[in-house]
Amino acid sequence: MKRLLPGIRRFSLTRNAALFLVTAVLLAASCVLSVQFRHRTDHPEASPASPGAGIPAGSGPLHFERIGNPARTVVRDRHGTVIATFTDGARTAVLTGPSRTFAEPRTTDAQVVTKSWVRLLPEAWARGAEQSDWFKTWLRSRLGSRDPDILATAFDYIAGAPARTTAAGVPYSGAARYTPGTTSDSGRARQGKPRMGSDFYDYLGIPWTFPDAVTRRPEKDRSRSVDSSGYVRLVYGYRSGFPLNSRDSPAGSGLQRTPDAIAHGRLGVPVIPLTDRRPAVIQQLQPGDLVFFRTRELPGGRIGHIGIYLGLDTADHPRFISSRKSAGGPTMGDKGGTSRLDGDGYYAQGLRAARRL
């Protein structure tokens, strides 16, 4: 027994020492993990540039990557975060910027919270354009900018939007209504062919001369009115600088007048090809894409409505904004039909195509 006790004591000391060492290692590892976790949460992967600051000086090199469906170039920062997307053949670019919320509480509880900022390039994107001097200048001036983009401009016309005028007194923004009725101010029905909907110059209340030298003049009772394609032409054309055609002729390089002509046109890139059926997949959409719908008003499967895709709302539903007769003007809400591309609603069932200008 006297010889056994020292052995037992030596074994006990060795075990205690091992337990002490294991505990010390675990505590040290815990401290390291805590420091790493705090570092990751205190410093998000991507921080937007300060307004007007352009590309941050310490952001490091940008990486340009090619992907498909449709063919496009994505730009990643040094953290690997996508900060911009440019689609071949399209002038629409989507940049990552400060988060913002779009809502229309009068007509829906839905909100779209997004970091996507949709802007127009000076020319259509082509592979390798990142090497161009014009692009480097453009990107530095746009990345991180809070200047109004396509999405913000679209919300300048919903109910309750503040009215603004140019120096010449032209009301260029503010709540818009849909096209007025088909009777004249005196209440008598107009003679001849039916009136078309209201275009952007009707909303503005000024004559407009197009590149083909055709001048369109507004009708007095259409002031502050736009139909669905007139709304898109107001946002993308008059406000953002995309060329506009005076009519639906395939000639010219501008955005045509009606939803059906734009859907069948050659401008931009068809991200959802036009068919006579509802598309099975819509994940390829990005904010700013034009979405097209077949409606009951037009026979033969023609496209009778157009909208602007906003992205996923806070309930993960793909939502769009458009000017609608049933809603009385531009809306992302659910009055007169849910403004969603999924589900069994009127517009979801009528979706037929999407294009990226």
Short mmCIF file of C-alpha atoms in Angstrom, two decimals:
data_model
loop_
_atom_site.label_atom_id
_atom_site.label_comp_id
_atom_site.label_asym_id
_atom_site.label_seq_id
_atom_site.Cartn_x
_atom_site.Cartn_y
_atom_site.Cartn_z
CA MET A 1 0.00 0.00 0.00
CA LYS A 2 2.83 2.41 0.78
CA ARG A 3 4.22 1.91 -2.73
CA LEU A 4 0.80 2.27 -4.35
CA LEU A 5 -0.18 5.61 -2.77
CA PRO A 6 2.61 7.68 -4.35
CA GLY A 7 1.66 6.24 -7.76
CA ILE A 8 -1.92 7.20 -7.21
CA ARG A 9 -0.88 10.74 -6.24
CA ARG A 10 1.30 11.06 -9.32
CA PHE A 11 -1.60 9.95 -11.60
CA SER A 12 -4.00 12.41 -9.88
CA LEU A 13 -1.62 15.33 -10.39
CA THR A 14 -1.16 14.45 -14.07
CA ARG A 15 -4.92 14.32 -14.68
CA ASN A 16 -5.49 17.67 -12.93
CA ALA A 17 -2.74 19.25 -14.95
CA ALA A 18 -4.31 17.96 -18.17
CA LEU A 19 -7.72 19.30 -17.19
CA PHE A 20 -6.16 22.67 -16.39
CA LEU A 21 -4.44 22.80 -19.76
CA VAL A 22 -7.63 21.85 -21.66
CA THR A 23 -9.61 24.51 -19.80
CA ALA A 24 -6.99 27.14 -20.55
CA VAL A 25 -7.00 26.26 -24.26
CA LEU A 26 -10.80 26.42 -24.45
CA LEU A 27 -10.85 29.79 -22.73
CA ALA A 28 -8.23 31.16 -25.11
CA ALA A 29 -10.11 29.86 -28.16
CA SER A 30 -13.32 31.41 -26.84
CA CYS A 31 -11.61 34.80 -26.54
CA VAL A 32 -10.28 34.55 -30.10
CA LEU A 33 -13.71 33.62 -31.49
CA SER A 34 -15.33 36.48 -29.57
CA VAL A 35 -12.85 38.97 -30.99
CA GLN A 36 -13.39 37.61 -34.52
CA PHE A 37 -17.19 37.73 -34.14
CA ARG A 38 -17.07 41.33 -32.90
CA HIS A 39 -14.83 42.25 -35.83
CA ARG A 40 -17.24 40.74 -38.35
CA THR A 41 -20.35 42.34 -36.91
CA ASP A 42 -18.71 45.73 -36.40
CA HIS A 43 -17.50 45.81 -40.02
CA PRO A 44 -20.11 44.67 -42.59
CA GLU A 45 -18.88 43.08 -45.81
CA ALA A 46 -19.71 46.14 -47.93
CA SER A 47 -20.18 49.71 -46.90
CA PRO A 48 -21.77 52.13 -49.40
CA ALA A 49 -19.72 55.09 -50.51
CA SER A 50 -20.51 58.44 -48.99
CA PRO A 51 -22.81 60.59 -51.15
CA GLY A 52 -20.80 62.38 -53.80
CA ALA A 53 -17.55 60.72 -52.74
CA GLY A 54 -17.35 58.37 -55.71
CA ILE A 55 -15.38 55.17 -55.21
CA PRO A 56 -13.78 55.14 -51.73
CA ALA A 57 -10.02 55.61 -51.83
CA GLY A 58 -9.34 52.52 -49.69
CA SER A 59 -11.77 50.19 -51.41
CA GLY A 60 -9.03 48.36 -53.30
CA PRO A 61 -9.28 46.97 -56.83
CA LEU A 62 -12.65 46.09 -58.35
CA HIS A 63 -13.16 42.67 -59.91
CA PHE A 64 -15.22 42.23 -63.07
CA GLU A 65 -16.83 38.84 -63.57
CA ARG A 66 -18.80 37.48 -66.51
CA ILE A 67 -22.00 35.47 -65.95
CA GLY A 68 -24.90 34.42 -68.13
CA ASN A 69 -28.70 34.24 -68.47
CA PRO A 70 -28.63 36.97 -69.65
CA ALA A 71 -24.99 37.70 -70.50
CA ARG A 72 -23.73 40.37 -68.13
CA THR A 73 -20.80 41.71 -66.15
CA VAL A 74 -20.93 41.91 -62.37
CA VAL A 75 -18.55 44.06 -60.36
CA ARG A 76 -17.27 42.89 -56.98
CA ASP A 77 -15.39 44.86 -54.35
CA ARG A 78 -12.41 43.50 -52.40
CA HIS A 79 -14.79 41.66 -50.06
CA GLY A 80 -16.39 39.80 -52.97
CA THR A 81 -19.67 41.69 -52.64
CA VAL A 82 -21.48 42.53 -55.89
CA ILE A 83 -21.68 46.31 -56.20
CA ALA A 84 -22.90 46.65 -59.79
CA THR A 85 -24.47 44.66 -62.63
CA PHE A 86 -24.28 45.54 -66.33
CA THR A 87 -26.22 43.52 -68.92
CA ASP A 88 -24.94 43.17 -72.48
CA GLY A 89 -27.07 45.25 -74.87
CA ALA A 90 -28.83 47.17 -72.08
CA ARG A 91 -28.37 50.70 -70.75
CA THR A 92 -29.95 49.82 -67.42
CA ALA A 93 -27.39 49.31 -64.65
CA VAL A 94 -28.09 48.23 -61.08
CA LEU A 95 -25.70 49.56 -58.44
CA THR A 96 -25.55 48.63 -54.76
CA GLY A 97 -26.04 51.66 -52.53
CA PRO A 98 -27.60 52.84 -49.27
CA SER A 99 -30.70 50.94 -48.17
CA ARG A 100 -34.08 52.65 -48.66
CA THR A 101 -37.75 51.76 -48.35
CA PHE A 102 -40.51 52.21 -50.92
CA ALA A 103 -44.08 52.10 -49.63
CA GLU A 104 -47.60 53.22 -50.46
CA PRO A 105 -49.57 52.80 -47.21
CA ARG A 106 -52.80 54.13 -48.73
CA THR A 107 -53.19 51.04 -50.89
CA THR A 108 -51.00 48.28 -49.43
CA ASP A 109 -49.11 47.15 -46.34
CA ALA A 110 -46.29 45.89 -48.55
CA GLN A 111 -42.90 47.58 -48.50
CA VAL A 112 -39.87 47.14 -50.73
CA VAL A 113 -36.62 47.57 -48.81
CA THR A 114 -33.73 47.60 -51.26
CA LYS A 115 -30.09 48.53 -51.77
CA SER A 116 -30.54 48.44 -55.56
CA TRP A 117 -30.17 51.76 -57.37
CA VAL A 118 -31.21 51.66 -61.04
CA ARG A 119 -29.42 54.05 -63.38
CA LEU A 120 -28.95 54.54 -67.13
CA LEU A 121 -25.57 54.17 -68.79
CA PRO A 122 -24.60 56.67 -71.52
CA GLU A 123 -24.63 53.77 -73.99
CA ALA A 124 -25.59 50.11 -74.09
CA TRP A 125 -23.21 47.83 -72.21
CA ALA A 126 -20.84 45.54 -74.09
CA ARG A 127 -18.33 43.02 -72.86
CA GLY A 128 -15.07 44.74 -71.94
CA ALA A 129 -16.63 48.20 -71.55
CA GLU A 130 -15.04 48.44 -68.11
CA GLN A 131 -11.82 49.37 -69.91
CA SER A 132 -13.42 52.48 -71.44
CA ASP A 133 -12.60 55.92 -70.08
CA TRP A 134 -16.26 56.93 -70.16
CA PHE A 135 -17.17 54.01 -67.91
CA LYS A 136 -14.53 54.74 -65.28
CA THR A 137 -15.74 58.34 -65.05
CA TRP A 138 -19.38 57.26 -64.97
CA LEU A 139 -18.88 54.66 -62.24
CA ARG A 140 -16.95 57.03 -59.98
CA SER A 141 -19.73 59.60 -60.20
CA ARG A 142 -22.57 57.11 -59.61
CA LEU A 143 -21.31 54.57 -57.09
CA GLY A 144 -22.69 55.55 -53.70
CA SER A 145 -24.62 58.54 -55.08
CA ARG A 146 -27.99 59.37 -53.55
CA ASP A 147 -29.20 61.30 -56.58
CA PRO A 148 -32.69 60.14 -57.67
CA ASP A 149 -32.62 56.97 -59.77
CA ILE A 150 -35.27 55.19 -61.86
CA LEU A 151 -37.04 53.72 -58.81
CA ALA A 152 -37.13 56.97 -56.85
CA THR A 153 -38.38 58.81 -59.94
CA ALA A 154 -41.18 56.27 -60.39
CA PHE A 155 -42.50 57.16 -56.92
CA ASP A 156 -42.67 60.85 -57.83
CA TYR A 157 -46.10 60.15 -59.34
CA ILE A 158 -47.99 58.08 -56.78
CA ALA A 159 -50.89 59.57 -54.81
CA GLY A 160 -49.64 62.14 -52.34
CA ALA A 161 -46.32 62.77 -54.09
CA PRO A 162 -45.29 66.45 -53.82
CA ALA A 163 -45.65 68.61 -56.94
CA ARG A 164 -42.50 70.15 -58.43
CA THR A 165 -42.07 72.48 -61.38
CA THR A 166 -39.20 73.49 -63.62
CA ALA A 167 -37.88 77.05 -63.75
CA ALA A 168 -40.25 77.58 -66.68
CA GLY A 169 -43.24 76.50 -64.60
CA VAL A 170 -43.69 73.01 -66.13
CA PRO A 171 -45.01 70.54 -63.51
CA TYR A 172 -42.57 67.64 -63.96
CA SER A 173 -43.52 65.59 -60.86
CA GLY A 174 -46.38 65.13 -58.44
CA ALA A 175 -49.37 62.79 -58.12
CA ALA A 176 -50.57 61.58 -61.53
CA ARG A 177 -53.96 60.24 -62.52
CA TYR A 178 -54.82 57.75 -65.23
CA THR A 179 -56.26 58.78 -68.58
CA PRO A 180 -59.54 60.73 -68.24
CA GLY A 181 -62.84 59.56 -69.78
CA THR A 182 -63.64 59.50 -73.47
CA THR A 183 -65.95 62.50 -73.41
CA SER A 184 -65.01 66.09 -74.05
CA ASP A 185 -65.21 68.85 -71.44
CA SER A 186 -68.71 69.69 -72.66
CA GLY A 187 -69.83 66.12 -71.96
CA ARG A 188 -70.45 65.20 -75.58
CA ALA A 189 -68.84 62.04 -76.93
CA ARG A 190 -65.95 62.62 -79.25
CA GLN A 191 -66.54 61.78 -82.88
CA GLY A 192 -64.28 59.53 -84.95
CA LYS A 193 -61.87 56.92 -83.65
CA PRO A 194 -61.54 56.41 -79.88
CA ARG A 195 -58.99 58.44 -77.98
CA MET A 196 -55.73 56.83 -77.00
CA GLY A 197 -54.36 57.02 -73.50
CA SER A 198 -52.36 59.90 -72.06
CA ASP A 199 -48.65 60.18 -72.80
CA PHE A 200 -45.92 62.00 -70.85
CA TYR A 201 -46.46 65.31 -72.68
CA ASP A 202 -50.12 65.21 -71.62
CA TYR A 203 -48.99 65.01 -68.01
CA LEU A 204 -46.56 67.91 -68.55
CA GLY A 205 -49.08 69.96 -70.49
CA ILE A 206 -46.57 71.04 -73.14
CA PRO A 207 -45.99 70.23 -76.86
CA TRP A 208 -43.17 67.80 -77.55
CA THR A 209 -41.15 67.46 -80.76
CA PHE A 210 -39.58 64.02 -81.28
CA PRO A 211 -36.41 63.17 -83.25
CA ASP A 212 -38.51 62.30 -86.32
CA ALA A 213 -39.74 65.94 -86.32
CA VAL A 214 -43.28 64.92 -85.27
CA THR A 215 -44.76 67.28 -82.70
CA ARG A 216 -47.40 66.02 -80.27
CA ARG A 217 -49.62 68.47 -78.44
CA PRO A 218 -51.31 67.80 -75.11
CA GLU A 219 -55.05 67.89 -74.62
CA LYS A 220 -56.14 70.19 -71.86
CA ASP A 221 -58.25 67.66 -69.99
CA ARG A 222 -55.33 65.20 -69.88
CA SER A 223 -53.13 67.41 -67.73
CA ARG A 224 -51.35 65.38 -65.00
CA SER A 225 -52.45 62.11 -66.64
CA VAL A 226 -50.46 59.10 -67.88
CA ASP A 227 -51.48 55.62 -68.98
CA SER A 228 -49.17 52.65 -68.33
CA SER A 229 -46.76 53.21 -71.23
CA GLY A 230 -47.00 56.99 -70.88
CA TYR A 231 -45.87 56.54 -67.28
CA VAL A 232 -42.86 54.43 -68.33
CA ARG A 233 -41.99 57.03 -70.98
CA LEU A 234 -42.28 59.77 -68.35
CA VAL A 235 -39.96 57.98 -65.90
CA TYR A 236 -37.44 56.45 -68.31
CA GLY A 237 -37.65 59.02 -71.10
CA TYR A 238 -38.48 62.56 -70.03
CA ARG A 239 -37.00 62.27 -66.53
CA SER A 240 -34.06 59.89 -67.11
CA GLY A 241 -33.04 60.59 -70.70
CA PHE A 242 -33.88 57.38 -72.59
CA PRO A 243 -34.75 58.21 -76.25
CA LEU A 244 -38.45 58.28 -77.17
CA ASN A 245 -40.29 57.61 -80.42
CA SER A 246 -43.36 59.56 -81.44
CA ARG A 247 -45.24 56.40 -82.45
CA ASP A 248 -45.06 52.61 -82.64
CA SER A 249 -43.05 52.52 -85.87
CA PRO A 250 -40.07 50.13 -85.67
CA ALA A 251 -37.96 52.91 -87.17
CA GLY A 252 -35.99 55.05 -84.77
CA SER A 253 -33.98 54.21 -81.65
CA GLY A 254 -36.48 55.37 -79.04
CA LEU A 255 -38.99 53.81 -76.71
CA GLN A 256 -42.24 53.23 -78.56
CA ARG A 257 -45.67 54.42 -77.56
CA THR A 258 -47.72 51.37 -76.55
CA PRO A 259 -47.01 48.36 -74.30
CA ASP A 260 -47.49 45.92 -77.19
CA ALA A 261 -44.99 47.73 -79.42
CA ILE A 262 -42.40 47.97 -76.63
CA ALA A 263 -42.82 44.27 -75.82
CA HIS A 264 -42.30 43.33 -79.48
CA GLY A 265 -39.56 45.91 -80.06
CA ARG A 266 -35.81 45.50 -80.32
CA LEU A 267 -34.71 47.85 -77.54
CA GLY A 268 -32.86 46.36 -74.63
CA VAL A 269 -32.64 42.69 -73.70
CA PRO A 270 -35.55 40.23 -73.31
CA VAL A 271 -34.89 38.72 -69.87
CA ILE A 272 -38.22 36.87 -70.10
CA PRO A 273 -39.00 36.17 -73.78
CA LEU A 274 -42.49 37.11 -74.95
CA THR A 275 -44.85 34.13 -75.24
CA ASP A 276 -48.58 33.51 -74.99
CA ARG A 277 -48.18 31.90 -71.57
CA ARG A 278 -47.28 32.97 -68.08
CA PRO A 279 -43.54 32.36 -67.51
CA ALA A 280 -42.62 29.48 -65.22
CA VAL A 281 -39.50 31.23 -63.87
CA ILE A 282 -39.00 34.92 -63.03
CA GLN A 283 -35.88 34.80 -60.84
CA GLN A 284 -33.81 36.43 -63.59
CA LEU A 285 -35.62 39.74 -63.08
CA GLN A 286 -33.77 42.66 -61.54
CA PRO A 287 -35.13 46.02 -60.32
CA GLY A 288 -35.86 48.41 -63.16
CA ASP A 289 -36.89 45.73 -65.67
CA LEU A 290 -40.02 46.43 -67.69
CA VAL A 291 -42.74 43.81 -67.18
CA PHE A 292 -45.55 43.21 -69.69
CA PHE A 293 -49.08 41.90 -69.20
CA ARG A 294 -51.85 40.58 -71.36
CA THR A 295 -55.12 42.28 -70.40
CA ARG A 296 -58.79 41.68 -71.08
CA GLU A 297 -59.15 44.97 -72.95
CA LEU A 298 -57.05 43.95 -75.96
CA PRO A 299 -58.06 40.97 -78.15
CA GLY A 300 -55.75 38.44 -79.73
CA GLY A 301 -53.35 38.12 -76.81
CA ARG A 302 -51.88 41.58 -77.34
CA ILE A 303 -49.92 43.21 -74.54
CA GLY A 304 -52.11 45.85 -72.93
CA HIS A 305 -50.17 46.85 -69.82
CA ILE A 306 -46.59 47.64 -68.79
CA GLY A 307 -44.92 48.23 -65.42
CA ILE A 308 -41.55 48.62 -63.72
CA TYR A 309 -40.26 45.80 -61.53
CA LEU A 310 -39.23 46.93 -58.03
CA GLY A 311 -37.84 43.73 -56.51
CA LEU A 312 -39.00 41.58 -53.60
CA ASP A 313 -41.16 43.15 -50.93
CA THR A 314 -40.68 42.42 -47.22
CA ALA A 315 -42.89 39.32 -47.56
CA ASP A 316 -40.66 38.03 -50.42
CA HIS A 317 -43.23 38.71 -53.14
CA PRO A 318 -41.99 40.14 -56.47
CA ARG A 319 -43.68 43.54 -56.77
CA PHE A 320 -44.02 46.10 -59.57
CA ILE A 321 -45.33 49.63 -60.04
CA SER A 322 -47.49 50.85 -62.93
CA SER A 323 -50.16 53.36 -63.89
CA ARG A 324 -53.53 51.60 -63.87
CA LYS A 325 -57.06 52.63 -64.72
CA SER A 326 -58.53 50.59 -61.86
CA ALA A 327 -56.23 52.32 -59.36
CA GLY A 328 -56.63 55.78 -60.87
CA GLY A 329 -52.93 56.26 -61.60
CA PRO A 330 -49.42 55.01 -60.72
CA THR A 331 -49.31 52.55 -57.82
CA MET A 332 -47.36 49.68 -56.26
CA GLY A 333 -50.45 48.86 -54.24
CA ASP A 334 -53.27 46.36 -54.49
CA LYS A 335 -56.25 48.51 -55.40
CA GLY A 336 -57.83 47.11 -58.56
CA GLY A 337 -55.44 44.15 -58.64
CA THR A 338 -52.50 42.98 -56.57
CA SER A 339 -49.18 44.46 -57.77
CA ARG A 340 -47.40 41.12 -57.56
CA LEU A 341 -45.90 38.79 -60.14
CA ASP A 342 -46.51 35.64 -58.09
CA GLY A 343 -49.74 34.08 -56.88
CA ASP A 344 -53.05 33.91 -58.73
CA GLY A 345 -53.87 37.60 -59.04
CA TYR A 346 -54.97 39.28 -62.26
CA TYR A 347 -51.55 40.71 -63.10
CA ALA A 348 -49.60 37.63 -62.02
CA GLN A 349 -51.69 35.51 -64.36
CA GLY A 350 -51.35 38.07 -67.15
CA LEU A 351 -47.54 38.35 -67.03
CA ARG A 352 -46.06 37.50 -70.44
CA ALA A 353 -42.60 39.07 -70.77
CA ALA A 354 -39.88 41.30 -69.32
CA ARG A 355 -37.22 43.49 -70.94
CA ARG A 356 -34.16 45.27 -69.60
CA LEU A 357 -33.75 48.60 -71.41
#
